[in-house]
């Protein structure tokens, strides 16, 4: 939870009961705020029985742009909830500049409690800021703490360079696929047929190492072309499919690739299989990039980096797996291929059941 994360980041900070948390999700032209305020602290500052909470929050919380202009806030969503068994006021708020221009550096003003309770602390975290030096997506990062004698926090922001965007995209792409077990399993099932060739409806060992390596490179290239195309189209909003269906198709692609690794479904058609299902996987890759609210150039450089990150992990997997597969191809490769394919089918079946739309 947000408050717990921030307090872990600052072990010497106040007890949760005496601290608020503000989580910022920043876009190039707008901001989203999630606020957690302990009820006991709020009751020390105001009379809740006679308070219009929406009006009060808007009067005592603001994001101010570098020109000194407060961002325009939409109607806040306010509710009561419990955090660590303590009642909290939970606020969701969307803000943007009145003129709709991109955001610059920001100042967080928060006197919801602090104007009356000088011992109060507000922990401010940022979860996303694609405009500021290319930070696309990250775990919540502590930006600072608001507390007496100040009631605000400065958030300097700098326009990202192309190099920073590529680097940030590379890190995000590598992290995304490194923990994307379904994508890695699909690639592994494709690589299972690299050391063999189809012959009369079955797989037989390929004696030509050069052709096996060319097959691996061809598979990875075809998969890359497929996912790069739909990654770009989805990230730019040209293509949009329900994420539940995309994830379901990813699971089915693993099952189909695994069946093909057991018995050839199409003779010498692995590259087309990789290309076709790469189109589906690209839409799944784009989930972290959709709706960032950045301009074309920022998104374009980010996509370049993201693709490079994905390819780095894919090539790393191939470099680790393929030598072992080539070594096994004339020995006990059939049991290994069949066993791994069966495991892939089992995993794909479980993922399919989990992802079936209800």
XYZ file of C-alpha atoms in Angstrom:
358
model
C 0.000 0.000 0.000
C 1.104 3.530 -0.742
C 1.498 4.671 2.846
C 3.371 1.535 3.821
C 5.743 1.855 0.859
C 6.574 5.435 1.641
C 7.141 4.755 5.289
C 9.463 1.886 4.445
C 11.421 4.296 2.284
C 11.801 6.569 5.334
C 12.189 4.296 8.373
C 12.748 7.208 10.730
C 9.530 8.975 9.680
C 6.389 9.477 11.713
C 4.057 6.672 12.687
C 1.407 5.917 9.995
C -1.335 7.328 12.213
C 0.309 10.759 12.019
C 1.167 10.845 8.319
C -0.668 11.412 5.041
C 0.396 10.116 1.644
C 0.079 11.758 -1.762
C 0.782 9.661 -4.860
C 1.255 11.464 -8.178
C 0.854 9.936 -11.624
C 2.158 12.553 -14.032
C 1.618 12.856 -17.769
C 2.953 15.443 -20.190
C -0.235 17.518 -19.956
C -2.102 16.346 -16.846
C -1.759 14.790 -13.413
C -3.630 12.272 -11.290
C -3.478 12.358 -7.492
C -4.286 9.672 -4.938
C -4.393 11.017 -1.389
C -4.615 9.176 1.940
C -5.367 11.227 5.068
C -5.683 9.601 8.535
C -9.090 10.376 10.015
C -7.779 11.050 13.502
C -5.388 13.675 12.144
C -8.107 15.270 10.033
C -10.427 15.466 13.066
C -7.717 17.401 14.897
C -7.743 19.996 12.092
C -11.470 20.380 11.287
C -14.987 19.558 12.423
C -15.946 16.705 10.100
C -19.629 16.900 11.040
C -20.094 20.321 9.453
C -17.563 20.012 6.618
C -18.094 19.842 2.856
C -15.185 17.506 2.146
C -14.999 18.137 -1.614
C -14.798 21.899 -1.200
C -12.376 21.587 1.704
C -9.949 19.342 -0.182
C -9.932 21.623 -3.232
C -9.241 24.637 -0.988
C -6.321 22.982 0.814
C -4.585 20.938 -1.886
C -3.111 22.186 -5.171
C -0.539 21.462 -7.815
C 1.029 24.683 -9.055
C 2.842 24.899 -12.405
C 6.191 26.653 -12.829
C 4.384 29.818 -13.937
C 2.671 30.027 -10.549
C -0.675 28.912 -12.002
C -2.616 26.311 -9.983
C -3.706 23.343 -12.058
C -7.426 23.074 -12.666
C -8.955 20.222 -10.675
C -11.933 18.149 -11.670
C -14.507 16.982 -9.114
C -12.658 14.836 -6.557
C -13.719 11.281 -5.780
C -13.855 11.005 -1.992
C -14.499 7.957 0.168
C -13.608 6.510 3.536
C -11.499 3.385 3.865
C -9.101 1.554 6.161
C -5.313 1.364 5.845
C -3.492 -0.813 8.356
C -6.806 -1.022 10.270
C -6.920 2.767 10.668
C -9.701 4.840 9.011
C -8.490 7.175 6.266
C -9.995 9.722 3.920
C -9.190 8.536 0.380
C -9.209 11.119 -2.404
C -8.771 10.672 -6.170
C -8.221 13.850 -8.169
C -7.430 14.745 -11.802
C -5.762 18.056 -12.660
C -4.490 19.935 -15.697
C -3.381 23.435 -16.662
C -6.303 25.774 -17.435
C -4.891 26.460 -20.904
C -4.262 22.775 -21.615
C -0.541 23.385 -22.140
C 2.112 20.810 -21.141
C 3.128 20.769 -17.513
C 6.493 22.105 -16.431
C 8.036 21.897 -12.998
C 5.427 21.521 -10.263
C 4.864 22.531 -6.653
C 2.726 20.397 -4.347
C 0.744 22.474 -1.817
C -0.960 20.440 0.923
C -2.526 22.023 4.013
C -5.404 19.572 4.423
C -4.144 18.795 7.940
C -0.928 20.765 8.232
C -2.575 24.180 8.591
C -3.753 23.147 12.078
C -1.545 20.194 13.059
C 2.065 21.326 12.732
C 3.454 17.868 13.590
C 1.740 16.346 10.580
C 3.790 14.885 7.704
C 2.826 14.272 4.059
C 4.833 11.726 2.061
C 4.788 12.536 -1.664
C 5.572 9.761 -4.166
C 5.669 9.707 -7.960
C 4.672 6.521 -9.789
C 4.958 7.713 -13.366
C 6.385 10.727 -15.162
C 7.096 10.106 -18.873
C 7.863 13.749 -19.624
C 10.436 14.205 -16.883
C 13.687 12.785 -18.266
C 11.872 9.832 -19.772
C 10.619 8.066 -16.658
C 7.955 5.870 -18.220
C 6.876 3.554 -15.499
C 8.335 2.722 -12.140
C 7.581 1.611 -8.647
C 6.504 4.518 -6.436
C 9.493 6.742 -5.754
C 9.600 9.029 -2.736
C 9.817 12.613 -4.040
C 9.932 14.257 -0.629
C 8.155 14.979 2.641
C 6.011 18.021 3.400
C 6.059 19.178 7.003
C 6.549 22.183 9.237
C 7.888 24.791 8.607
C 6.928 24.369 4.927
C 3.568 23.371 3.449
C 4.775 22.586 -0.050
C 7.223 20.485 -2.068
C 9.021 21.500 -5.270
C 9.139 18.941 -8.097
C 11.662 20.051 -10.737
C 10.963 18.490 -14.141
C 13.121 18.563 -17.260
C 12.171 17.754 -20.839
C 13.620 14.349 -21.775
C 16.367 14.010 -24.356
C 16.179 11.359 -27.074
C 18.952 9.419 -25.355
C 17.141 9.382 -22.015
C 13.921 8.265 -23.679
C 15.655 5.399 -25.476
C 17.423 4.335 -22.276
C 14.229 4.516 -20.229
C 12.333 2.586 -22.897
C 15.092 -0.015 -23.050
C 14.919 -0.596 -19.294
C 11.135 -0.839 -19.380
C 11.112 -3.214 -22.366
C 13.731 -5.492 -20.817
C 11.941 -5.513 -17.446
C 8.572 -6.135 -19.102
C 9.600 -9.253 -21.006
C 12.005 -10.524 -18.326
C 9.035 -11.090 -16.011
C 6.613 -11.908 -18.838
C 6.694 -15.665 -18.471
C 4.036 -16.169 -21.124
C 6.064 -14.267 -23.748
C 9.268 -16.095 -22.816
C 7.529 -19.469 -22.908
C 6.146 -18.730 -26.368
C 9.619 -17.871 -27.636
C 11.036 -21.028 -26.044
C 8.444 -23.220 -27.763
C 9.368 -21.631 -31.093
C 13.054 -22.332 -30.477
C 12.341 -25.999 -29.750
C 12.038 -26.731 -33.482
C 15.224 -24.896 -34.481
C 17.499 -27.997 -34.185
C 15.082 -30.243 -36.124
C 13.369 -30.331 -39.508
C 10.000 -31.612 -40.650
C 10.080 -34.927 -42.538
C 6.991 -36.932 -43.485
C 4.842 -35.443 -40.741
C 7.356 -35.725 -37.918
C 10.489 -34.024 -36.630
C 13.959 -35.376 -37.366
C 17.337 -33.960 -36.249
C 18.930 -31.363 -38.498
C 22.589 -32.150 -39.111
C 23.404 -28.673 -40.387
C 24.344 -26.344 -37.511
C 24.403 -23.353 -39.827
C 20.805 -23.889 -40.916
C 19.744 -24.330 -37.281
C 21.319 -20.985 -36.331
C 19.735 -19.303 -39.349
C 16.405 -20.777 -38.261
C 16.796 -19.257 -34.787
C 17.660 -15.845 -36.217
C 14.742 -16.085 -38.623
C 12.306 -16.945 -35.842
C 13.443 -14.080 -33.635
C 13.416 -11.647 -36.564
C 9.891 -12.648 -37.590
C 8.622 -12.402 -34.023
C 10.311 -8.997 -33.691
C 8.741 -7.665 -36.881
C 5.304 -8.796 -35.744
C 5.378 -7.406 -32.225
C 7.146 -4.175 -33.266
C 4.346 -3.362 -35.709
C 1.444 -3.859 -33.330
C 3.396 -2.377 -30.410
C 3.691 0.888 -32.332
C 0.118 0.840 -33.636
C -1.299 0.151 -30.165
C 0.932 2.662 -28.368
C -0.078 5.415 -30.801
C -3.767 4.546 -30.435
C -4.259 3.329 -34.017
C -5.080 -0.209 -32.890
C -7.099 -1.082 -29.814
C -8.394 -4.459 -28.684
C -9.690 -5.482 -25.241
C -6.695 -6.490 -23.113
C -8.543 -9.582 -21.861
C -8.813 -10.931 -25.400
C -5.200 -10.076 -26.186
C -3.983 -11.948 -23.101
C -6.204 -14.895 -24.004
C -4.720 -15.014 -27.514
C -1.210 -14.906 -26.041
C -2.001 -18.019 -23.992
C -3.487 -19.774 -27.040
C -0.412 -18.886 -29.104
C 1.751 -20.784 -26.618
C -0.462 -23.849 -26.878
C -0.400 -23.788 -30.679
C 3.387 -23.326 -30.821
C 3.815 -26.227 -28.362
C 1.579 -28.533 -30.419
C 3.627 -27.603 -33.472
C 6.809 -28.493 -31.555
C 5.367 -31.959 -30.874
C 4.234 -32.627 -34.434
C 4.666 -30.257 -37.392
C 1.430 -28.478 -38.201
C 2.932 -26.586 -41.123
C 6.079 -27.664 -42.871
C 8.761 -24.942 -42.644
C 6.187 -22.389 -41.505
C 7.703 -21.442 -38.146
C 8.627 -17.951 -39.299
C 5.055 -17.240 -40.365
C 3.872 -18.618 -37.033
C 6.318 -16.330 -35.207
C 5.267 -13.335 -37.310
C 1.544 -13.929 -36.843
C 1.670 -14.432 -33.116
C 4.215 -11.645 -32.776
C 1.396 -9.335 -33.875
C -0.639 -10.472 -30.870
C 2.231 -10.284 -28.391
C 2.998 -6.723 -29.526
C -0.422 -5.569 -28.361
C 0.277 -7.115 -24.950
C 3.697 -5.420 -24.807
C 2.022 -2.029 -25.311
C -0.028 -2.154 -22.100
C 2.483 0.012 -20.195
C 2.700 2.611 -22.972
C -0.965 3.243 -23.733
C -2.421 6.482 -22.405
C 0.807 8.136 -21.266
C -0.268 11.421 -22.837
C 3.095 12.236 -24.443
C 3.725 13.738 -27.864
C 4.756 11.821 -30.982
C 8.515 12.297 -30.672
C 8.596 11.216 -27.013
C 6.589 8.092 -27.784
C 8.652 7.303 -30.895
C 12.000 7.400 -29.056
C 10.467 5.458 -26.169
C 9.310 2.736 -28.561
C 12.789 2.471 -30.069
C 14.219 1.838 -26.627
C 11.390 -0.486 -25.605
C 11.952 -2.666 -28.678
C 15.685 -2.779 -28.012
C 15.019 -3.886 -24.440
C 12.677 -6.651 -25.565
C 15.167 -7.841 -28.199
C 18.048 -7.856 -25.711
C 16.185 -10.268 -23.438
C 15.019 -12.409 -26.370
C 18.544 -12.732 -27.740
C 19.818 -13.474 -24.256
C 17.306 -16.306 -23.904
C 18.283 -17.703 -27.306
C 21.984 -17.493 -26.452
C 21.393 -19.509 -23.284
C 18.946 -22.081 -24.642
C 19.954 -22.784 -28.257
C 23.470 -24.182 -27.626
C 21.989 -26.783 -25.294
C 19.290 -27.686 -27.798
C 21.875 -28.075 -30.578
C 23.980 -30.281 -28.344
C 20.982 -32.501 -27.593
C 19.624 -32.758 -31.137
C 21.428 -36.011 -32.029
C 21.182 -37.539 -28.555
C 18.044 -37.455 -26.434
C 16.394 -34.447 -27.975
C 12.981 -35.992 -28.682
C 12.127 -36.591 -24.986
C 13.332 -33.087 -24.091
C 11.314 -31.505 -26.899
C 8.196 -33.484 -26.063
C 8.533 -32.883 -22.322
C 9.007 -29.136 -22.660
C 6.157 -28.942 -25.170
C 3.833 -30.789 -22.798
C 4.766 -28.403 -19.966
C 4.092 -25.454 -22.265
C 0.673 -26.844 -23.178
C -0.166 -27.316 -19.498
C 0.892 -23.755 -18.634
C -0.983 -22.369 -21.636
C -4.092 -24.273 -20.593
C -3.985 -22.828 -17.086
C -3.426 -19.302 -18.414
C -6.280 -19.759 -20.888
C -8.682 -20.758 -18.105
C -7.566 -17.777 -16.018
C -8.023 -15.347 -18.916
C -11.350 -16.561 -20.282
C -13.770 -13.572 -20.230
C -16.499 -14.215 -17.686
